[in-house]
XYZ file of C-alpha atoms in Angstrom:
546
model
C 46.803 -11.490 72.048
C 42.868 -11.623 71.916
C 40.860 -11.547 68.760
C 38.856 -8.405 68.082
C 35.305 -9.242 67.984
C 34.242 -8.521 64.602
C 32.118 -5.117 63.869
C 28.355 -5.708 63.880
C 28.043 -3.857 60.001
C 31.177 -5.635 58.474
C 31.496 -3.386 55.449
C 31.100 -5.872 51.853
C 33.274 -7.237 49.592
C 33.430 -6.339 46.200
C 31.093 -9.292 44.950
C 28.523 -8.979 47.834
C 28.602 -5.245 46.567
C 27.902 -5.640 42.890
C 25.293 -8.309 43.852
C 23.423 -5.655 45.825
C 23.935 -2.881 42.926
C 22.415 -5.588 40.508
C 19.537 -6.600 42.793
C 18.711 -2.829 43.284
C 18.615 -2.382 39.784
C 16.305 -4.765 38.752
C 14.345 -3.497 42.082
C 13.862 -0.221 40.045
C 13.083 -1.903 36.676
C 10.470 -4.265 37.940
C 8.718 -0.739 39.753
C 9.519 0.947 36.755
C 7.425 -1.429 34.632
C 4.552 -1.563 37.423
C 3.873 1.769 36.757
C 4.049 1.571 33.009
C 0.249 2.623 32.084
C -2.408 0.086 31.260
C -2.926 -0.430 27.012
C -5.261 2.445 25.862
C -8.895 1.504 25.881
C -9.778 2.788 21.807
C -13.370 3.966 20.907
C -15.159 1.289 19.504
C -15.761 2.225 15.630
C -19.082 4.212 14.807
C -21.459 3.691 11.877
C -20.530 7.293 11.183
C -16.760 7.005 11.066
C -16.903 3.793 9.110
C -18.557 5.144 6.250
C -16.532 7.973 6.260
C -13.444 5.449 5.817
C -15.769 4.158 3.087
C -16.704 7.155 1.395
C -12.693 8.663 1.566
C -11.515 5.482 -0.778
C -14.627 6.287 -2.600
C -13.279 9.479 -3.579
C -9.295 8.290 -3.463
C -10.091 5.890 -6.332
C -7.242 6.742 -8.655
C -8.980 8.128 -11.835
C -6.934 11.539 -11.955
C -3.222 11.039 -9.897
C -3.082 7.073 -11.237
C -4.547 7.237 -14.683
C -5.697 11.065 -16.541
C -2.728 12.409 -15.504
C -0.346 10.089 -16.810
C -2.336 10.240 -20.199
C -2.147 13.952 -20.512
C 2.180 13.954 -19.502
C 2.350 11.652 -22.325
C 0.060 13.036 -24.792
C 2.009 16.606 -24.385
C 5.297 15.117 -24.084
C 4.640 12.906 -27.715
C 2.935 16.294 -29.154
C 6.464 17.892 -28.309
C 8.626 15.279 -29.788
C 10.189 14.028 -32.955
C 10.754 11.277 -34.785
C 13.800 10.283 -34.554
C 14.019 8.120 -38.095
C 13.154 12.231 -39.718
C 15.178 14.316 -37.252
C 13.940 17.246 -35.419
C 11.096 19.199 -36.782
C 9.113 16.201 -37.626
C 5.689 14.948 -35.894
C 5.511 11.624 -34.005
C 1.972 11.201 -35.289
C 1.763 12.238 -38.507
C 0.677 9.170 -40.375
C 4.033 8.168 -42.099
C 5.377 8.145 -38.703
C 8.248 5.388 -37.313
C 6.473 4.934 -34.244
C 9.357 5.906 -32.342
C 9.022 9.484 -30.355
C 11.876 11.224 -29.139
C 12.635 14.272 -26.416
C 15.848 16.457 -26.226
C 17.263 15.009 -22.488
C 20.326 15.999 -21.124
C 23.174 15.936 -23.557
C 20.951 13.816 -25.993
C 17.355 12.251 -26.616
C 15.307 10.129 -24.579
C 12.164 8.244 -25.866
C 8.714 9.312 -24.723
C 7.987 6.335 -22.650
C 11.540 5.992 -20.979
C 10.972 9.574 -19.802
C 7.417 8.014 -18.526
C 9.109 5.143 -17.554
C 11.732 7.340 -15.252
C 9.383 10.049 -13.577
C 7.171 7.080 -12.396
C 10.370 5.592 -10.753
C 11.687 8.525 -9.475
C 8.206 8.698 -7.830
C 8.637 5.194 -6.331
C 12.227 6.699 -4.940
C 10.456 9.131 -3.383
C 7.808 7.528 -1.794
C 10.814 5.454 -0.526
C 12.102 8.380 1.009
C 8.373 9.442 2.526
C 7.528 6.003 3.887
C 10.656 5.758 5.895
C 11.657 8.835 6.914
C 7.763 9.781 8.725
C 5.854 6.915 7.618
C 6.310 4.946 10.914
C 6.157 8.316 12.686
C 2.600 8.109 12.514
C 2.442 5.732 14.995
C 2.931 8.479 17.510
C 0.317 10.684 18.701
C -2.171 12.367 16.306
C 0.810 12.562 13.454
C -0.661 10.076 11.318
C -3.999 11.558 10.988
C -2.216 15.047 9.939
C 0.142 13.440 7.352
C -2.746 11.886 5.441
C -4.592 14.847 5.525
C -1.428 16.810 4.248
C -0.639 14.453 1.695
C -4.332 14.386 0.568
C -4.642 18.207 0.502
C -1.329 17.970 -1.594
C -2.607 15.346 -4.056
C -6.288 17.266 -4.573
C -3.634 20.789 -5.555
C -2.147 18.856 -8.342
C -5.425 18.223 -9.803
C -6.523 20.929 -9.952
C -3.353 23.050 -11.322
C -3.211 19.914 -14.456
C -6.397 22.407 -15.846
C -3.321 24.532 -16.566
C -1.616 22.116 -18.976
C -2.953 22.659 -22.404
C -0.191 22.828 -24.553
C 2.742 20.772 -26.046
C 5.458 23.078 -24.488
C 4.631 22.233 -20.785
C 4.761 19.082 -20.852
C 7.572 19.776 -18.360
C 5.385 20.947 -15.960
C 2.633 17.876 -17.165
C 5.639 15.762 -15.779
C 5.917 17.599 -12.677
C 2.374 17.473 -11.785
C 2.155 14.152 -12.605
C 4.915 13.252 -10.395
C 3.430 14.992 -7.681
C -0.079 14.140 -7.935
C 1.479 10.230 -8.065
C 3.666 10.489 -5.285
C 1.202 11.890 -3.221
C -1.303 9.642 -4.225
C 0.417 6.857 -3.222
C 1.135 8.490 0.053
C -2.348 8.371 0.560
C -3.458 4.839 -0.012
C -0.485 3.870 2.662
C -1.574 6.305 5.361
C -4.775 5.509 4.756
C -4.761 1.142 4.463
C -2.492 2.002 8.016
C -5.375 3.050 9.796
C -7.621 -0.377 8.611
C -6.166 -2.555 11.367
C -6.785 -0.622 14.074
C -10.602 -0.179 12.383
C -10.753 -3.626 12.236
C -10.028 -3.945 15.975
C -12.262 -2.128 16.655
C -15.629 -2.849 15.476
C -18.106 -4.050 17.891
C -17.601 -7.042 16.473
C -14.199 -7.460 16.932
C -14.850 -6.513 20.585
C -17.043 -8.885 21.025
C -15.370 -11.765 19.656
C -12.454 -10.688 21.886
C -14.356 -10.730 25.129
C -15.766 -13.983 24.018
C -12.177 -15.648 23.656
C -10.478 -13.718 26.805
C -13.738 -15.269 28.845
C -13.315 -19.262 27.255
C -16.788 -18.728 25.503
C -14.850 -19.644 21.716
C -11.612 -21.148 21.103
C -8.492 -19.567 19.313
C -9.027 -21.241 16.350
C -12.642 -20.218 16.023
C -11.369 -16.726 17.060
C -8.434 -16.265 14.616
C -11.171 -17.594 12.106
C -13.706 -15.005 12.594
C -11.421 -12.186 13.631
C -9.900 -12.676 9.936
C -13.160 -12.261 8.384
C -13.895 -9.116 10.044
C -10.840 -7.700 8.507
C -12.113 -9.450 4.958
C -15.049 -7.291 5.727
C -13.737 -4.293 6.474
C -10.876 -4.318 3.320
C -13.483 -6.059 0.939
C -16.168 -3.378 1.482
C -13.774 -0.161 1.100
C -11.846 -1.782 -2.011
C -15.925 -2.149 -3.504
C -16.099 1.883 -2.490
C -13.238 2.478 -4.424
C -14.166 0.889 -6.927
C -17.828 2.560 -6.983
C -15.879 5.608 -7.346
C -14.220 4.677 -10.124
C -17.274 4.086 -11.669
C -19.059 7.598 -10.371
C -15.971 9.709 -11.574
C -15.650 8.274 -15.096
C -19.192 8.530 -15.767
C -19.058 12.228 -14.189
C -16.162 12.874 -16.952
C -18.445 11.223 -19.636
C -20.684 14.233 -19.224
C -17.924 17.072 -19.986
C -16.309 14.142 -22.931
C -18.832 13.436 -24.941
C -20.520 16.994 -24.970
C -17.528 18.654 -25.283
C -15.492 15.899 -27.407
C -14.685 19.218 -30.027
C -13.131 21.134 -26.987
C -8.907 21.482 -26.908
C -9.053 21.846 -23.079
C -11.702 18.764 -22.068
C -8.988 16.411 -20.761
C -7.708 19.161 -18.629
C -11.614 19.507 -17.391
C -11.598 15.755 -16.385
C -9.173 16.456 -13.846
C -11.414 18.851 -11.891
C -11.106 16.417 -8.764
C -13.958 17.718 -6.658
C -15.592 14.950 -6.160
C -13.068 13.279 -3.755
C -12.622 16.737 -1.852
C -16.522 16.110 -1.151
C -16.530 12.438 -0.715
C -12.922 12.694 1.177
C -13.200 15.393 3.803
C -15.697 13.519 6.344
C -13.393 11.088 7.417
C -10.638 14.314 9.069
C -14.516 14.940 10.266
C -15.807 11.878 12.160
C -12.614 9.548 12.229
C -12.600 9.319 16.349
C -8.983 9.877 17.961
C -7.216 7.074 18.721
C -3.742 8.466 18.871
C -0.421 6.339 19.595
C 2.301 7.546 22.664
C 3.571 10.940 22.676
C 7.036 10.781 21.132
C 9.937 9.639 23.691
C 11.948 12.733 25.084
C 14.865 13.623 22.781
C 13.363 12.316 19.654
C 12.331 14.101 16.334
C 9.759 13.004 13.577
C 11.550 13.456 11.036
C 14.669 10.548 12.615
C 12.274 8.479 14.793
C 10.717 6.683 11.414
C 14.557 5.282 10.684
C 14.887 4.205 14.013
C 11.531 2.071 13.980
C 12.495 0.694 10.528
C 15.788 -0.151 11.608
C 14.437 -1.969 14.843
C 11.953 -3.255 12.747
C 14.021 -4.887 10.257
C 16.014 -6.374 12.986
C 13.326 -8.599 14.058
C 13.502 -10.299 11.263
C 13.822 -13.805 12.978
C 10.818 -13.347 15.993
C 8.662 -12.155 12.782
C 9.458 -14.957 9.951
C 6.408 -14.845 7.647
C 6.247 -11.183 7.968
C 9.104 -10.124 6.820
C 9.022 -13.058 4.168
C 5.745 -11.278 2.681
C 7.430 -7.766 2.755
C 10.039 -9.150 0.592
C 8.167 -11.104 -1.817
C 5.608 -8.562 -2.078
C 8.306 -6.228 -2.578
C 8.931 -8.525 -6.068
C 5.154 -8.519 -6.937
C 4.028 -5.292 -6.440
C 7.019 -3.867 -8.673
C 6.317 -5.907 -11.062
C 2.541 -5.723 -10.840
C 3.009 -1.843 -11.277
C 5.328 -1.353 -13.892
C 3.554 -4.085 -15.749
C -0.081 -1.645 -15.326
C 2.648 1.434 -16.429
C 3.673 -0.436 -19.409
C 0.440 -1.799 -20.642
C -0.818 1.876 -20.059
C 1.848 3.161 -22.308
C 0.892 0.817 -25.046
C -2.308 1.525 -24.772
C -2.168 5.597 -24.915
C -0.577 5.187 -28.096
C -2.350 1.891 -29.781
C -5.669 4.498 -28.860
C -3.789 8.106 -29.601
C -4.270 9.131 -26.214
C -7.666 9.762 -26.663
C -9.460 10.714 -22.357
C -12.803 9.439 -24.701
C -11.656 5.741 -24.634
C -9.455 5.363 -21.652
C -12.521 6.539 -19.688
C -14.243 3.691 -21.757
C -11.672 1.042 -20.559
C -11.573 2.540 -17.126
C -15.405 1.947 -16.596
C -15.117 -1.535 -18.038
C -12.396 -2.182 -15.673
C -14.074 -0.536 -12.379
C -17.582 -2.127 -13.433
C -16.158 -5.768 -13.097
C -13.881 -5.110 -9.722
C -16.762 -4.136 -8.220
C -18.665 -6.952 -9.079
C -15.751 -9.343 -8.098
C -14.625 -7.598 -5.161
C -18.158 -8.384 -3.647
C -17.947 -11.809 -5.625
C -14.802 -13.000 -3.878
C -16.006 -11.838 -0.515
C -19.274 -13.897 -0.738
C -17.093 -17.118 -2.077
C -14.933 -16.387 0.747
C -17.426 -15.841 3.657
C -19.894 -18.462 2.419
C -17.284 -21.587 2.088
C -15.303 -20.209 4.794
C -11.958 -19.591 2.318
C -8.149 -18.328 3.883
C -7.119 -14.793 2.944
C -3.932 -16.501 1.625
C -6.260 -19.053 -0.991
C -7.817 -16.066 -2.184
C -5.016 -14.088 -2.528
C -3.134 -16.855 -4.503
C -6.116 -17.079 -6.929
C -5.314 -13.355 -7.765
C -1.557 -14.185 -7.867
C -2.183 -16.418 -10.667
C -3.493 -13.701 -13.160
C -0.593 -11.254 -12.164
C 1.652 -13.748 -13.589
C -0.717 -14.378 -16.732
C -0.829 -11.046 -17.684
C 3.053 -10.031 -18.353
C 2.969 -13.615 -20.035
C 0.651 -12.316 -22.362
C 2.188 -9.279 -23.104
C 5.568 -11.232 -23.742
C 3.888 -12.684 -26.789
C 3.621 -9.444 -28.584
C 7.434 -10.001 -28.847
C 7.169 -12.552 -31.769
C 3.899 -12.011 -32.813
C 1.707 -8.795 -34.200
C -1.190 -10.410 -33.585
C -1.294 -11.279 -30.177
C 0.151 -9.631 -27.241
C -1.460 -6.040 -26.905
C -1.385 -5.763 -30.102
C -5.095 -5.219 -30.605
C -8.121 -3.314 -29.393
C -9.795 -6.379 -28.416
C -6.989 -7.539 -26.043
C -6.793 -3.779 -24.250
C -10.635 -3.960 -23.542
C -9.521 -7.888 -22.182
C -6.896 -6.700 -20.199
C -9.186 -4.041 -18.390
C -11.611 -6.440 -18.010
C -9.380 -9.420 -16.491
C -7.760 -6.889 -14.399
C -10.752 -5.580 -12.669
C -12.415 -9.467 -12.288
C -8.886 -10.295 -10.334
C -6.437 -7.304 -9.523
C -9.248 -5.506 -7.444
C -8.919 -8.230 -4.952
C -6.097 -8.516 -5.557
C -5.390 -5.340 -3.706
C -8.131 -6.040 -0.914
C -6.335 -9.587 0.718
C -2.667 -8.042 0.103
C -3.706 -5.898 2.730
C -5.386 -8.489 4.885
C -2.648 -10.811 4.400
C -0.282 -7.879 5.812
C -2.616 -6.731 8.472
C -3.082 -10.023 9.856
C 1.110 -10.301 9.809
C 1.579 -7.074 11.824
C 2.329 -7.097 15.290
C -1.309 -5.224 17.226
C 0.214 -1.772 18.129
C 2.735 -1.415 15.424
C 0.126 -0.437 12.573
C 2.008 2.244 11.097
C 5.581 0.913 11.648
C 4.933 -1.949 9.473
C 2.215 -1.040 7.030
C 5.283 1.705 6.362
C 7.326 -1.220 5.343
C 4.259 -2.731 3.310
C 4.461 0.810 1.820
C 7.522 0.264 1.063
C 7.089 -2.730 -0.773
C 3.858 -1.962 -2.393
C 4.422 1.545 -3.944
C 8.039 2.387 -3.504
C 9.249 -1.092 -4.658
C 8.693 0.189 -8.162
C 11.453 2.713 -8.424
C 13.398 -0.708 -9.519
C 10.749 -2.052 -12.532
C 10.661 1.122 -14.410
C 13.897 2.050 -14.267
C 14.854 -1.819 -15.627
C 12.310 -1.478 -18.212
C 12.872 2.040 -19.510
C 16.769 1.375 -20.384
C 15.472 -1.978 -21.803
C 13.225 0.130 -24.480
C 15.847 2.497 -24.985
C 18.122 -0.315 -26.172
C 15.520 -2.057 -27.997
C 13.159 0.819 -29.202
C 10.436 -1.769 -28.357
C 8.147 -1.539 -25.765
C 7.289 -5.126 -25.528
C 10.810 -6.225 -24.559
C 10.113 -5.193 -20.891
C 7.447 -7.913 -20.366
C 9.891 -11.182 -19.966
C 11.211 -9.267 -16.804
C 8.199 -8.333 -15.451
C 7.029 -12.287 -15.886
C 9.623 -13.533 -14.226
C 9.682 -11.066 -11.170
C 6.124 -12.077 -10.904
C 6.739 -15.461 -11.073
C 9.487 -15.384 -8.968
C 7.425 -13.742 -5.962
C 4.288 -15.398 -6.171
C 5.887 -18.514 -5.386
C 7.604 -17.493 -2.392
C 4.087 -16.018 -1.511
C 2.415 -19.481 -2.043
C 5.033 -21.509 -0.149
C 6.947 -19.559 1.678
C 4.461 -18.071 4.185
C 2.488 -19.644 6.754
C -0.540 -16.460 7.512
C -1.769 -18.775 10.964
C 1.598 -19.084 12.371
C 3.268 -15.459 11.263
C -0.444 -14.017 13.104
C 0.264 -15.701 16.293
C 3.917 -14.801 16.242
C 2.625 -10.860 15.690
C 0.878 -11.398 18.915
C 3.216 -12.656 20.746
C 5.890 -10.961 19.428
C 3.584 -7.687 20.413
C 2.369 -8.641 24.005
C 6.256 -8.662 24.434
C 7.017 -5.175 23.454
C 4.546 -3.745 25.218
C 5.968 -0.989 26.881
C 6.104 0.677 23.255
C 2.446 0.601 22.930
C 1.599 2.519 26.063
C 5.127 4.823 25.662
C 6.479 4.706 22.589
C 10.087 3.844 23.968
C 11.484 1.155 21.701
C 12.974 -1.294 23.893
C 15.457 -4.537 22.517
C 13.324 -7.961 23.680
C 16.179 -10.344 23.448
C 14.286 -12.372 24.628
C 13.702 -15.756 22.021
C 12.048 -18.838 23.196
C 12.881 -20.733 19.779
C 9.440 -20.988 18.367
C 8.869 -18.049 16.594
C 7.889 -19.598 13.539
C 7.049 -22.643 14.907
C 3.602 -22.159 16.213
C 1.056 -24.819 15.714
């Protein structure tokens, strides 16, 4: 019998078919990534817009939410408690006093700076909440913009309602307030530092030193180099605005202080935050849109931001020296934080919680970090200095200054003990926390990934404000054990310690920068759509970079 000739179109076997399934496949994912739309082209930043950013920090400078506030909570709250050594009825300062202060909480008492100590950390919880539930949500379209300016309408609301608080019996409401005008606060200095990178990329200097590497005209080196500076520049200059408004509001309150020292209501007056509201509104004015992808089909703002943090936590290994920072910064911030909330403490009642001589400290403190904020950026620029040297210099006093306070344990006559040492303490602070502040940020801008501002400057968040819902709560059950306010500082020394060291040794800025680059030229396609997509991708030298 004859063979059949065999069919022209023989139909595939099973492998032949999968083979063409797969190649088609990848077909449609290579034209699906063709047409993926070019990286946005950003306006380059105005002389307008940039003093705008300028003048908001100028107003956002902390005087009411991070210092007045807190004062008045506690000087109501103390006016409304007892001493416990003479039971109920009895005045905390009257001048036979125990120096102990007591509220009814709960089922029992609670000491006046525990109940300080735990409505600043249930303010750090929930700015824990804020940053990752919509913090990284900003990152999509025009959100960002509209949270800060929520957050900042919120914050100016509670300043202005603390005129309200004039006697003992609200100090319930002083707490509220205060927690509000705090958490909202800090809301603000996170929404706002997230929109400094993408500044800083855009200058027309930052453009231009671009163009000049992408065409051969300057090395990398010479470009990472100068690029850093920019950012210096940028962070530098707006920390000095800050500061400069620190110095402007205080001497604004000195004019309703000293002429109205005989007044029951002037502290509330010094809370009259209009000068931010006027300094503050021009950047929602001339800040120029540079919005991030519309947010992916199916998605929701309020679940996106858990979804970013949990991808962005996952990259853990491609981003080393990031994520290394984000966790020892975590350590440093809470315990630079709860180490400024304790000292504060001490001092409201070493000075009877008198607005007259906080504002006093405050100017002597905002007078020198402007002066060394512009000092450190000269030393820096002139010899040429790392972000990460000058960052360690200011590491060095964060650890010095719970040390201090740690000496009050055996001693009355050091360790905040005396006015002297308070006026010190503002003094040191300003010469090396205000800078502090300025290359923390640099160091964490120049560690994110181009593109994923608000994604991981939520995480820096994170670390920097929310990480102190741990500190205060450690510190106030300390004091209620001890009745001593000084027994918190050995903690806060060591977490200080502990995460400056990682800081100094643990994190390579040059390397972690170019692995942000990288590690963003990869993921792409969320830039231009905001779809998060898995690079599994991992070449082995993420961390390795020369």
């Amino acid at each position: 019998m004859s063979r059949m000739p065999a069919p022209e179109n023989p139909v595939p076997d099973h492998e032949q078919l999968d083979k063409d399934v797969l190649d088609a496949k990848i077909h449609a994912q290579v034209s699906e990534t063709e047409q993926l739309p070019s990286r946005r082209e950003e306006p380059v930043v105005t002389r307008r817009e940039l003093w705008s950013y300028y003048l908001y920090y100028n107003g956002d400078n902390g005087v009411g939410p991070n210092g007045f506030s807190m004062t008045l909570f506690q000087s109501l709250a103390t006016a409304a408690g007892y001493d416990p050594a003479k039971g109920p009825g009895s005045s905390c300062t009257a001048t036979d006093a125990s120096g102990q202060c007591v509220l009814p909480w709960g089922s029992g008492t609670k000491s006046v700076s525990s109940i300080v100590l735990v409505s600043t950390g249930v303010s750090f919880a929930v700015m824990a909440l804020m940053f990752t539930t919509i913090g990284s949500a900003a990152d999509y379209g025009r959100f960002g913009r509209w949270l800060l300016f929520v957050v900042t309408v919120i914050c100016w609301a509670s300043q202005f309602a603390g005129m309200a608080l004039t006697t003992p019996d609200r100090w319930g409401a002083a707490m509220a307030l205060y927690m509000i005008g705090f958490i909202s606060y800090g809301a603000t200095l996170v929404f706002y530092a997230a929109a400094f990178p993408r500044l800083a990329r855009n200058t027309s200097h930052s453009r231009e030193l671009k163009r000049k590497y992408e065409a051969g005209e300057i090395v990398r080196e010479e470009y990472e180099v100068e690029e850093s500076m920019e950012k210096n520049r940028i962070s530098n200059m707006s920390t000095m605005h800050s500061n400069i408004g620190y110095i402007a509001t205080l001497c604004l309150n000195l004019t309703l202080l000293l002429p109205l020292a005989k007044n029951p209501k002037v502290n509330n007056y010094v809370l009259y935050n209009v000068d931010w509201v006027l300094l503050g509104i021009w950047w929602f004015i001339f800040q120029q849109p540079r919005p991030g992808p519309s947010l992916p089909k199916g998605e929701h703002y309020l679940t996106i931001g858990w979804k970013q943090i949990w991808y962005a936590l996952k990259q853990y290994k491609k981003l080393p020296y990031t994520f290394i920072y984000l966790f020892a910064f975590f350590l440093l911030a809470d315990g630079l934080n709860t180490t400024g909330t304790l000292i504060s403490i001490c001092q409201n009642d070493f000075f009877q919680f008198s607005f007259l001589e906080n504002t006093y400290l405050g100017l002597a403190q905002a007078i020198t970090s402007t002066a060394s904020t512009l000092g450190f950026w000269y030393i820096q620029r002139y010899w040429r200095i790392s972000t990460k040297k000058m960052f360690v210099v200011t590491n060095v006093v964060t650890i010095i200054i719970p040390l201090w306070g740690m000496i009050g344990l055996w001693t009355g006559k050091l360790g905040f003990h005396n006015r002297w040492e308070f006026w010190a303490y503002n003094v040191m602070f300003g010469l090396f926390q205000a800078p502090y502040y300025a290359f923390s940020q640099t160091m964490m801008a120049e560690l994110t990934p181009p593109g994923f501002d608000n994604m991981f400057f939520g995480l820096f968040g994170l670390s920097n404000r929310a990480s102190s819902m741990i500190g205060p709560n450690v510190i106030q059950a300390i004091i209620d054990n001890s009745g001593n306010n000084w027994k918190g500082f050995p903690f806060l020394f060591a977490i200080c310690t502990a995460a400056s060291v990682v800081i100094w040794f643990g994190v390579d800025v040059t390397t972690g920068r170019r692995d942000a680059v990288s590690w963003a030229e990869k993921n792409r396609r969320y830039i231009d759509t905001g779809v998060l997509g898995e690079d599994e991708s991992d070449d082995g030298e993420y961390g390795k970079r020369a």
